[in-house]
Each structure stands twice: as C-alpha cells, then as structure tokens.
PDB file of C-alpha atoms and ligand atoms in Angstrom:
ATOM      1  CA  MET A1291       2.669 -14.780  18.703  1.00  0.00           C
ATOM      2  CA  THR A1292       0.402 -15.162  15.718  1.00  0.00           C
ATOM      3  CA  THR A1293       0.296 -11.936  13.712  1.00  0.00           C
ATOM      4  CA  LYS A1294      -3.152 -10.596  12.905  1.00  0.00           C
ATOM      5  CA  ILE A1295      -3.368  -9.459   9.313  1.00  0.00           C
ATOM      6  CA  ALA A1296      -5.896  -8.055   6.859  1.00  0.00           C
ATOM      7  CA  VAL A1297      -5.673  -8.810   3.142  1.00  0.00           C
ATOM      8  CA  PHE A1298      -6.816  -6.160   0.660  1.00  0.00           C
ATOM      9  CA  ALA A1299      -7.747  -7.312  -2.849  1.00  0.00           C
ATOM     10  CA  SER A1300      -9.661  -5.933  -5.829  1.00  0.00           C
ATOM     11  CA  GLY A1301     -10.013  -8.945  -8.082  1.00  0.00           C
ATOM     12  CA  SER A1302      -9.575 -12.686  -8.272  1.00  0.00           C
ATOM     13  CA  GLY A1303      -7.771 -13.150  -4.966  1.00  0.00           C
ATOM     14  CA  SER A1304      -5.424 -15.961  -5.968  1.00  0.00           C
ATOM     15  CA  ASN A1305      -2.694 -14.416  -3.791  1.00  0.00           C
ATOM     16  CA  PHE A1306      -5.121 -14.194  -0.884  1.00  0.00           C
ATOM     17  CA  GLN A1307      -5.882 -17.880  -1.346  1.00  0.00           C
ATOM     18  CA  ALA A1308      -2.204 -18.833  -1.475  1.00  0.00           C
ATOM     19  CA  ILE A1309      -1.574 -16.918   1.756  1.00  0.00           C
ATOM     20  CA  GLN A1310      -4.557 -18.503   3.505  1.00  0.00           C
ATOM     21  CA  GLU A1311      -3.475 -21.991   2.395  1.00  0.00           C
ATOM     22  CA  ALA A1312       0.067 -21.359   3.667  1.00  0.00           C
ATOM     23  CA  ILE A1313      -1.398 -20.266   7.006  1.00  0.00           C
ATOM     24  CA  ALA A1314      -3.646 -23.338   7.146  1.00  0.00           C
ATOM     25  CA  HIS A1315      -0.607 -25.565   6.493  1.00  0.00           C
ATOM     26  CA  GLY A1316       1.265 -23.927   9.355  1.00  0.00           C
ATOM     27  CA  GLU A1317       3.840 -22.301   7.057  1.00  0.00           C
ATOM     28  CA  VAL A1318       2.989 -18.685   7.955  1.00  0.00           C
ATOM     29  CA  ASN A1319       2.420 -17.668  11.559  1.00  0.00           C
ATOM     30  CA  ALA A1320      -0.479 -15.283  10.936  1.00  0.00           C
ATOM     31  CA  ASN A1321      -4.240 -15.147  10.950  1.00  0.00           C
ATOM     32  CA  ILE A1322      -6.325 -13.349   8.333  1.00  0.00           C
ATOM     33  CA  GLU A1323      -8.820 -11.443  10.465  1.00  0.00           C
ATOM     34  CA  LEU A1324     -10.456  -9.693   7.575  1.00  0.00           C
ATOM     35  CA  VAL A1325     -10.458  -9.416   3.795  1.00  0.00           C
ATOM     36  CA  ILE A1326     -11.231  -5.972   2.424  1.00  0.00           C
ATOM     37  CA  THR A1327     -12.184  -5.319  -1.176  1.00  0.00           C
ATOM     38  CA  ASP A1328     -12.850  -2.035  -2.954  1.00  0.00           C
ATOM     39  CA  ASN A1329     -14.674  -4.014  -5.641  1.00  0.00           C
ATOM     40  CA  PRO A1330     -17.902  -5.478  -4.260  1.00  0.00           C
ATOM     41  CA  GLY A1331     -18.682  -8.848  -5.812  1.00  0.00           C
ATOM     42  CA  ALA A1332     -15.067  -9.538  -6.832  1.00  0.00           C
ATOM     43  CA  PHE A1333     -14.109 -13.215  -6.902  1.00  0.00           C
ATOM     44  CA  VAL A1334     -11.968 -12.734  -3.789  1.00  0.00           C
ATOM     45  CA  VAL A1335     -15.254 -12.433  -1.860  1.00  0.00           C
ATOM     46  CA  THR A1336     -16.265 -15.966  -2.909  1.00  0.00           C
ATOM     47  CA  ARG A1337     -12.831 -17.265  -1.965  1.00  0.00           C
ATOM     48  CA  ALA A1338     -12.968 -15.606   1.465  1.00  0.00           C
ATOM     49  CA  ASN A1339     -16.479 -16.957   2.057  1.00  0.00           C
ATOM     50  CA  ASN A1340     -15.245 -20.439   1.213  1.00  0.00           C
ATOM     51  CA  PHE A1341     -12.645 -20.143   3.984  1.00  0.00           C
ATOM     52  CA  GLY A1342     -15.130 -18.577   6.407  1.00  0.00           C
ATOM     53  CA  ILE A1343     -13.054 -15.397   6.644  1.00  0.00           C
ATOM     54  CA  PRO A1344     -14.986 -12.134   7.209  1.00  0.00           C
ATOM     55  CA  VAL A1345     -15.081  -9.862   4.154  1.00  0.00           C
ATOM     56  CA  LEU A1346     -15.722  -6.168   3.998  1.00  0.00           C
ATOM     57  CA  GLU A1347     -16.932  -4.970   0.606  1.00  0.00           C
ATOM     58  CA  LEU A1348     -16.618  -1.202   0.264  1.00  0.00           C
ATOM     59  CA  ALA A1349     -17.389   0.941  -2.751  1.00  0.00           C
ATOM     60  CA  PRO A1350     -15.042   3.954  -2.562  1.00  0.00           C
ATOM     61  CA  LYS A1351     -17.374   5.981  -4.800  1.00  0.00           C
ATOM     62  CA  THR A1352     -20.021   5.989  -2.073  1.00  0.00           C
ATOM     63  CA  TYR A1353     -17.710   7.935   0.265  1.00  0.00           C
ATOM     64  CA  GLU A1354     -17.175  11.662   0.206  1.00  0.00           C
ATOM     65  CA  ASN A1355     -13.450  11.292  -0.352  1.00  0.00           C
ATOM     66  CA  LYS A1356     -10.502   8.945   0.149  1.00  0.00           C
ATOM     67  CA  ALA A1357     -10.016  10.031   3.766  1.00  0.00           C
ATOM     68  CA  ALA A1358     -13.615   9.084   4.629  1.00  0.00           C
ATOM     69  CA  TYR A1359     -13.289   5.752   2.799  1.00  0.00           C
ATOM     70  CA  GLU A1360     -10.071   4.922   4.604  1.00  0.00           C
ATOM     71  CA  ALA A1361     -11.446   6.110   7.961  1.00  0.00           C
ATOM     72  CA  LYS A1362     -14.058   3.365   7.648  1.00  0.00           C
ATOM     73  CA  ILE A1363     -11.332   0.844   6.806  1.00  0.00           C
ATOM     74  CA  ILE A1364      -9.225   1.911   9.786  1.00  0.00           C
ATOM     75  CA  GLU A1365     -12.249   1.556  12.055  1.00  0.00           C
ATOM     76  CA  TYR A1366     -12.678  -2.101  11.003  1.00  0.00           C
ATOM     77  CA  LEU A1367      -8.959  -2.839  11.197  1.00  0.00           C
ATOM     78  CA  LYS A1368      -8.769  -1.488  14.748  1.00  0.00           C
ATOM     79  CA  GLU A1369     -11.896  -3.372  15.759  1.00  0.00           C
ATOM     80  CA  LYS A1370     -10.213  -6.606  14.667  1.00  0.00           C
ATOM     81  CA  ASP A1371      -6.839  -5.635  16.220  1.00  0.00           C
ATOM     82  CA  VAL A1372      -5.180  -6.006  12.819  1.00  0.00           C
ATOM     83  CA  GLU A1373      -1.407  -5.528  13.043  1.00  0.00           C
ATOM     84  CA  TRP A1374      -0.313  -5.757   9.403  1.00  0.00           C
ATOM     85  CA  VAL A1375      -1.995  -4.935   6.092  1.00  0.00           C
ATOM     86  CA  VAL A1376      -1.185  -7.201   3.143  1.00  0.00           C
ATOM     87  CA  LEU A1377      -2.117  -5.855  -0.277  1.00  0.00           C
ATOM     88  CA  ALA A1378      -2.762  -8.639  -2.777  1.00  0.00           C
ATOM     89  CA  GLY A1379      -3.991  -7.214  -6.059  1.00  0.00           C
ATOM     90  CA  TYR A1380      -5.419  -4.084  -4.416  1.00  0.00           C
ATOM     91  CA  MET A1381      -5.605  -1.655  -7.323  1.00  0.00           C
ATOM     92  CA  ARG A1382      -5.655   1.608  -5.398  1.00  0.00           C
ATOM     93  CA  LEU A1383      -3.062   3.914  -3.872  1.00  0.00           C
ATOM     94  CA  VAL A1384      -3.054   3.870  -0.073  1.00  0.00           C
ATOM     95  CA  GLY A1385      -3.821   7.291   1.398  1.00  0.00           C
ATOM     96  CA  GLU A1386      -1.982   9.177   4.117  1.00  0.00           C
ATOM     97  CA  ASN A1387      -4.279   8.245   7.032  1.00  0.00           C
ATOM     98  CA  LEU A1388      -4.026   4.518   6.440  1.00  0.00           C
ATOM     99  CA  LEU A1389      -0.274   4.814   5.851  1.00  0.00           C
ATOM    100  CA  ALA A1390       0.100   6.664   9.149  1.00  0.00           C
ATOM    101  CA  ALA A1391      -2.048   4.141  11.022  1.00  0.00           C
ATOM    102  CA  TYR A1392       0.101   1.239   9.750  1.00  0.00           C
ATOM    103  CA  GLU A1393       3.524   2.808   9.306  1.00  0.00           C
ATOM    104  CA  ASN A1394       5.963   0.205   7.921  1.00  0.00           C
ATOM    105  CA  ARG A1395       3.275  -2.429   8.337  1.00  0.00           C
ATOM    106  CA  ILE A1396       1.721  -2.403   4.890  1.00  0.00           C
ATOM    107  CA  ILE A1397       3.198  -4.576   2.172  1.00  0.00           C
ATOM    108  CA  ASN A1398       2.338  -5.157  -1.458  1.00  0.00           C
ATOM    109  CA  ILE A1399       3.094  -7.590  -4.241  1.00  0.00           C
ATOM    110  CA  HIS A1400       3.652  -6.302  -7.757  1.00  0.00           C
ATOM    111  CA  PRO A1401       4.029  -8.352 -10.963  1.00  0.00           C
ATOM    112  CA  SER A1402       7.297  -6.876 -12.246  1.00  0.00           C
ATOM    113  CA  LEU A1403      10.890  -6.356 -11.212  1.00  0.00           C
ATOM    114  CA  LEU A1404      10.445  -2.902  -9.715  1.00  0.00           C
ATOM    115  CA  PRO A1405      11.397  -0.153 -10.356  1.00  0.00           C
ATOM    116  CA  SER A1406      10.549  -1.338 -13.892  1.00  0.00           C
ATOM    117  CA  PHE A1407       6.888  -1.289 -14.896  1.00  0.00           C
ATOM    118  CA  PRO A1408       5.059   0.154 -11.880  1.00  0.00           C
ATOM    119  CA  GLY A1409       1.302   0.755 -11.969  1.00  0.00           C
ATOM    120  CA  LYS A1410      -1.369  -1.055 -13.918  1.00  0.00           C
ATOM    121  CA  ASP A1411      -0.893  -4.060 -16.198  1.00  0.00           C
ATOM    122  CA  ALA A1412       2.776  -4.561 -15.377  1.00  0.00           C
ATOM    123  CA  ILE A1413       2.897  -7.844 -17.305  1.00  0.00           C
ATOM    124  CA  GLY A1414       1.426  -6.176 -20.409  1.00  0.00           C
ATOM    125  CA  GLN A1415       3.897  -3.315 -20.044  1.00  0.00           C
ATOM    126  CA  ALA A1416       6.823  -5.739 -19.806  1.00  0.00           C
ATOM    127  CA  MET A1417       5.707  -7.734 -22.855  1.00  0.00           C
ATOM    128  CA  ALA A1418       5.067  -4.593 -24.897  1.00  0.00           C
ATOM    129  CA  HIS A1419       8.590  -3.469 -24.025  1.00  0.00           C
ATOM    130  CA  GLY A1420      10.000  -6.769 -25.245  1.00  0.00           C
ATOM    131  CA  VAL A1421      11.894  -7.648 -22.090  1.00  0.00           C
ATOM    132  CA  LYS A1422      13.064 -11.246 -21.919  1.00  0.00           C
ATOM    133  CA  VAL A1423      12.927 -11.469 -18.138  1.00  0.00           C
ATOM    134  CA  THR A1424      10.358  -9.968 -15.820  1.00  0.00           C
ATOM    135  CA  GLY A1425       9.343 -10.984 -12.319  1.00  0.00           C
ATOM    136  CA  VAL A1426       7.708 -10.249  -9.018  1.00  0.00           C
ATOM    137  CA  THR A1427       8.452  -7.770  -6.226  1.00  0.00           C
ATOM    138  CA  VAL A1428       7.272  -7.696  -2.614  1.00  0.00           C
ATOM    139  CA  HIS A1429       7.755  -4.259  -1.077  1.00  0.00           C
ATOM    140  CA  TYR A1430       6.725  -1.959   1.738  1.00  0.00           C
ATOM    141  CA  VAL A1431       4.033   0.514   0.744  1.00  0.00           C
ATOM    142  CA  ASP A1432       4.654   4.244   0.792  1.00  0.00           C
ATOM    143  CA  ALA A1433       2.718   7.143  -0.703  1.00  0.00           C
ATOM    144  CA  GLY A1434       4.065   6.520  -4.217  1.00  0.00           C
ATOM    145  CA  MET A1435       2.980   4.106  -6.916  1.00  0.00           C
ATOM    146  CA  ASP A1436       4.951   0.896  -6.221  1.00  0.00           C
ATOM    147  CA  THR A1437       7.901   2.889  -4.871  1.00  0.00           C
ATOM    148  CA  GLY A1438       8.417   1.551  -1.328  1.00  0.00           C
ATOM    149  CA  THR A1439      11.453  -0.324  -0.010  1.00  0.00           C
ATOM    150  CA  ILE A1440      11.917  -3.676  -1.712  1.00  0.00           C
ATOM    151  CA  ILE A1441      11.772  -6.769   0.507  1.00  0.00           C
ATOM    152  CA  ALA A1442      12.016  -9.631  -2.003  1.00  0.00           C
ATOM    153  CA  GLN A1443      12.157 -10.233  -5.745  1.00  0.00           C
ATOM    154  CA  GLY A1444      12.107 -13.157  -8.117  1.00  0.00           C
ATOM    155  CA  ALA A1445      12.583 -13.431 -11.886  1.00  0.00           C
ATOM    156  CA  VAL A1446      10.411 -15.021 -14.562  1.00  0.00           C
ATOM    157  CA  ASP A1447      11.374 -15.742 -18.170  1.00  0.00           C
ATOM    158  CA  VAL A1448       8.899 -14.117 -20.555  1.00  0.00           C
ATOM    159  CA  ILE A1449       7.360 -16.518 -23.080  1.00  0.00           C
ATOM    160  CA  GLU A1450       7.456 -14.421 -26.249  1.00  0.00           C
ATOM    161  CA  GLY A1451       4.013 -13.822 -27.717  1.00  0.00           C
ATOM    162  CA  ASP A1452       2.306 -15.760 -24.937  1.00  0.00           C
ATOM    163  CA  ARG A1453       0.725 -13.421 -22.447  1.00  0.00           C
ATOM    164  CA  GLU A1454      -1.320 -16.127 -20.732  1.00  0.00           C
ATOM    165  CA  GLY A1455       1.621 -18.443 -20.278  1.00  0.00           C
ATOM    166  CA  THR A1456       3.807 -15.633 -18.957  1.00  0.00           C
ATOM    167  CA  GLU A1457       1.079 -14.519 -16.596  1.00  0.00           C
ATOM    168  CA  ALA A1458       0.685 -18.060 -15.272  1.00  0.00           C
ATOM    169  CA  ARG A1459       4.420 -18.169 -14.499  1.00  0.00           C
ATOM    170  CA  VAL A1460       4.217 -14.795 -12.748  1.00  0.00           C
ATOM    171  CA  HIS A1461       1.278 -15.903 -10.618  1.00  0.00           C
ATOM    172  CA  THR A1462       2.968 -19.143  -9.620  1.00  0.00           C
ATOM    173  CA  LEU A1463       6.023 -17.202  -8.489  1.00  0.00           C
ATOM    174  CA  GLU A1464       3.864 -14.605  -6.702  1.00  0.00           C
ATOM    175  CA  HIS A1465       2.184 -17.230  -4.582  1.00  0.00           C
ATOM    176  CA  ALA A1466       5.521 -18.748  -3.544  1.00  0.00           C
ATOM    177  CA  LEU A1467       7.306 -15.432  -2.993  1.00  0.00           C
ATOM    178  CA  TYR A1468       4.518 -13.791  -1.007  1.00  0.00           C
ATOM    179  CA  THR A1469       4.091 -16.733   1.333  1.00  0.00           C
ATOM    180  CA  SER A1470       7.849 -17.152   1.913  1.00  0.00           C
ATOM    181  CA  THR A1471       8.222 -13.407   2.560  1.00  0.00           C
ATOM    182  CA  LEU A1472       5.331 -13.373   5.039  1.00  0.00           C
ATOM    183  CA  LYS A1473       6.773 -16.432   6.758  1.00  0.00           C
ATOM    184  CA  GLN A1474      10.049 -14.575   7.310  1.00  0.00           C
ATOM    185  CA  LEU A1475       8.436 -11.282   8.319  1.00  0.00           C
ATOM    186  CA  PHE A1476       6.256 -12.839  10.961  1.00  0.00           C
ATOM    187  CA  GLU A1477       9.015 -15.014  12.405  1.00  0.00           C
ATOM    188  CA  GLN A1478      11.040 -11.996  13.518  1.00  0.00           C
TER     189      GLN A1478
HETATM  190  C1  GAR B 159      -1.341  -9.930  -9.013  1.00  0.00           C
HETATM  191  O1  GAR B 159      -0.602 -10.266 -10.159  1.00  0.00           O
HETATM  192  C2  GAR B 159      -0.715  -8.762  -8.297  1.00  0.00           C
HETATM  193  O2  GAR B 159       0.672  -8.769  -8.326  1.00  0.00           O
HETATM  194  C3  GAR B 159      -1.272  -7.603  -9.099  1.00  0.00           C
HETATM  195  O3  GAR B 159      -2.614  -7.958  -9.306  1.00  0.00           O
HETATM  196  C4  GAR B 159      -2.708  -9.379  -9.419  1.00  0.00           C
HETATM  197  C5  GAR B 159      -3.808  -9.854  -8.511  1.00  0.00           C
HETATM  198  O4  GAR B 159      -4.041 -11.225  -8.674  1.00  0.00           O
HETATM  199  N1  GAR B 159      -1.114  -6.377  -8.411  1.00  0.00           N
HETATM  200  C6  GAR B 159      -0.810  -5.227  -9.003  1.00  0.00           C
HETATM  201  O5  GAR B 159      -0.662  -5.103 -10.198  1.00  0.00           O
HETATM  202  C7  GAR B 159      -0.659  -4.040  -8.054  1.00  0.00           C
HETATM  203  N2  GAR B 159      -0.052  -2.948  -8.729  1.00  0.00           N
HETATM  204  P1  GAR B 159      -4.902 -12.031  -7.622  1.00  0.00           P
HETATM  205  O6  GAR B 159      -6.173 -11.213  -7.379  1.00  0.00           O
HETATM  206  O7  GAR B 159      -5.221 -13.323  -8.293  1.00  0.00           O
HETATM  207  O8  GAR B 159      -4.107 -12.204  -6.358  1.00  0.00           O
END
C-alpha cells in the first residue's frame, strides 16, 4: 500500500523536492498528499506548485495559539487521510495535539549528528565549535527540540572556513539519507 504523507517545510524545500523526485522515480512507496508551510510565500510553495502538489500556507501568528494553529493542520491532514508527517526544514516545535494525532508517525531531518547541535543553525553551530566531522540525523519527533529516537545518521567532513561548501555537502547527504530512510520505513 502506498503511504499517504504530508511534508512540512518553512523554507527552500530542497528536501521536499528530493523526496518527491524519489517518489516519482518509484524509489519511495508514498504519495505527498499535501505540503504545509508556516511561512507563506516560502520557496517550497513554488516547488510544490511545480509538481502540482496541494500546498497549505498558514501563518501561525494569525491563530490564537499553537493549539488552534495545529487544530487547523490536523483538520487538513485528516481530510486528506494523511498517515505520516515528514518534517523537512520545518522550523517550529510540534505541539502536543499534533504529536498525539500522529504518535510515532512524525519524522524530522536535522543537519547535525544529534545529540550534538540541536536547534537552529546546526551547521553554523558545528563550524563555530570547530568540529571536523558533522552530519545529518533522521529521527522520530517528540515534544523536545530534536530529541526523538534516532532512525538514521550519516557523517560529513567539515570544510574548514567554508560554510557554503560544508552546507552543500550536508544537503547532498540529507537528500540521500531522507529518501533512503523513507524507502525503508514505508516498505515495512
Ligand atoms: C535542512 O538542512 C534541514 O535539515 C534543516 O533545514 C534545512 C531545510 O532545507 N532543518 C532544521 O534545521 C530543523 N531543526 P530545505 O528547505 O532546502 O529542505
């Protein structure tokens, strides 16, 4: 059975695109029913439009609180029969209602070897710390900041003094690791 997923993203959406391309090539047995962004106008919207995938652009500030914002999200996810939530550059903690609605069915990708460098700008944090090796982690999402059970990791050599080059390596690995992890998850 093809797994119905939603991808949440706040920015460029290169991971979303890698996942969609892997699906289109028959590598991942899933269908992206919906893209949700908390950042209306983000480049991920253009990417989703290019693939003809429905996008929901929500501005959290226009809701009374996180519960109301996520209630709207849950409504759309249920309407589309979404089974799994895939966070791909979604820069927001998931609240308790959404976690409860998708228990053990929300995953995230983070640009570091967790538990090192959780939170924002993980690549910048790693470079500022002077580590020689950083990487990428795919993990289940819990209520903490990048604290859920780790599913897969991969390492990247830092290019000293070259943020852009290091970031490019991280992104390349992210795209490969996320698609291979999703392939395995949805085969079971
Ligand atoms: C990715 O590097 C992802 O790991 C990171 O945001 C970037 C989004 O890129 N996520 C986090 O830092 C979450 N804590 P993309 O929009 O091109 O996929």
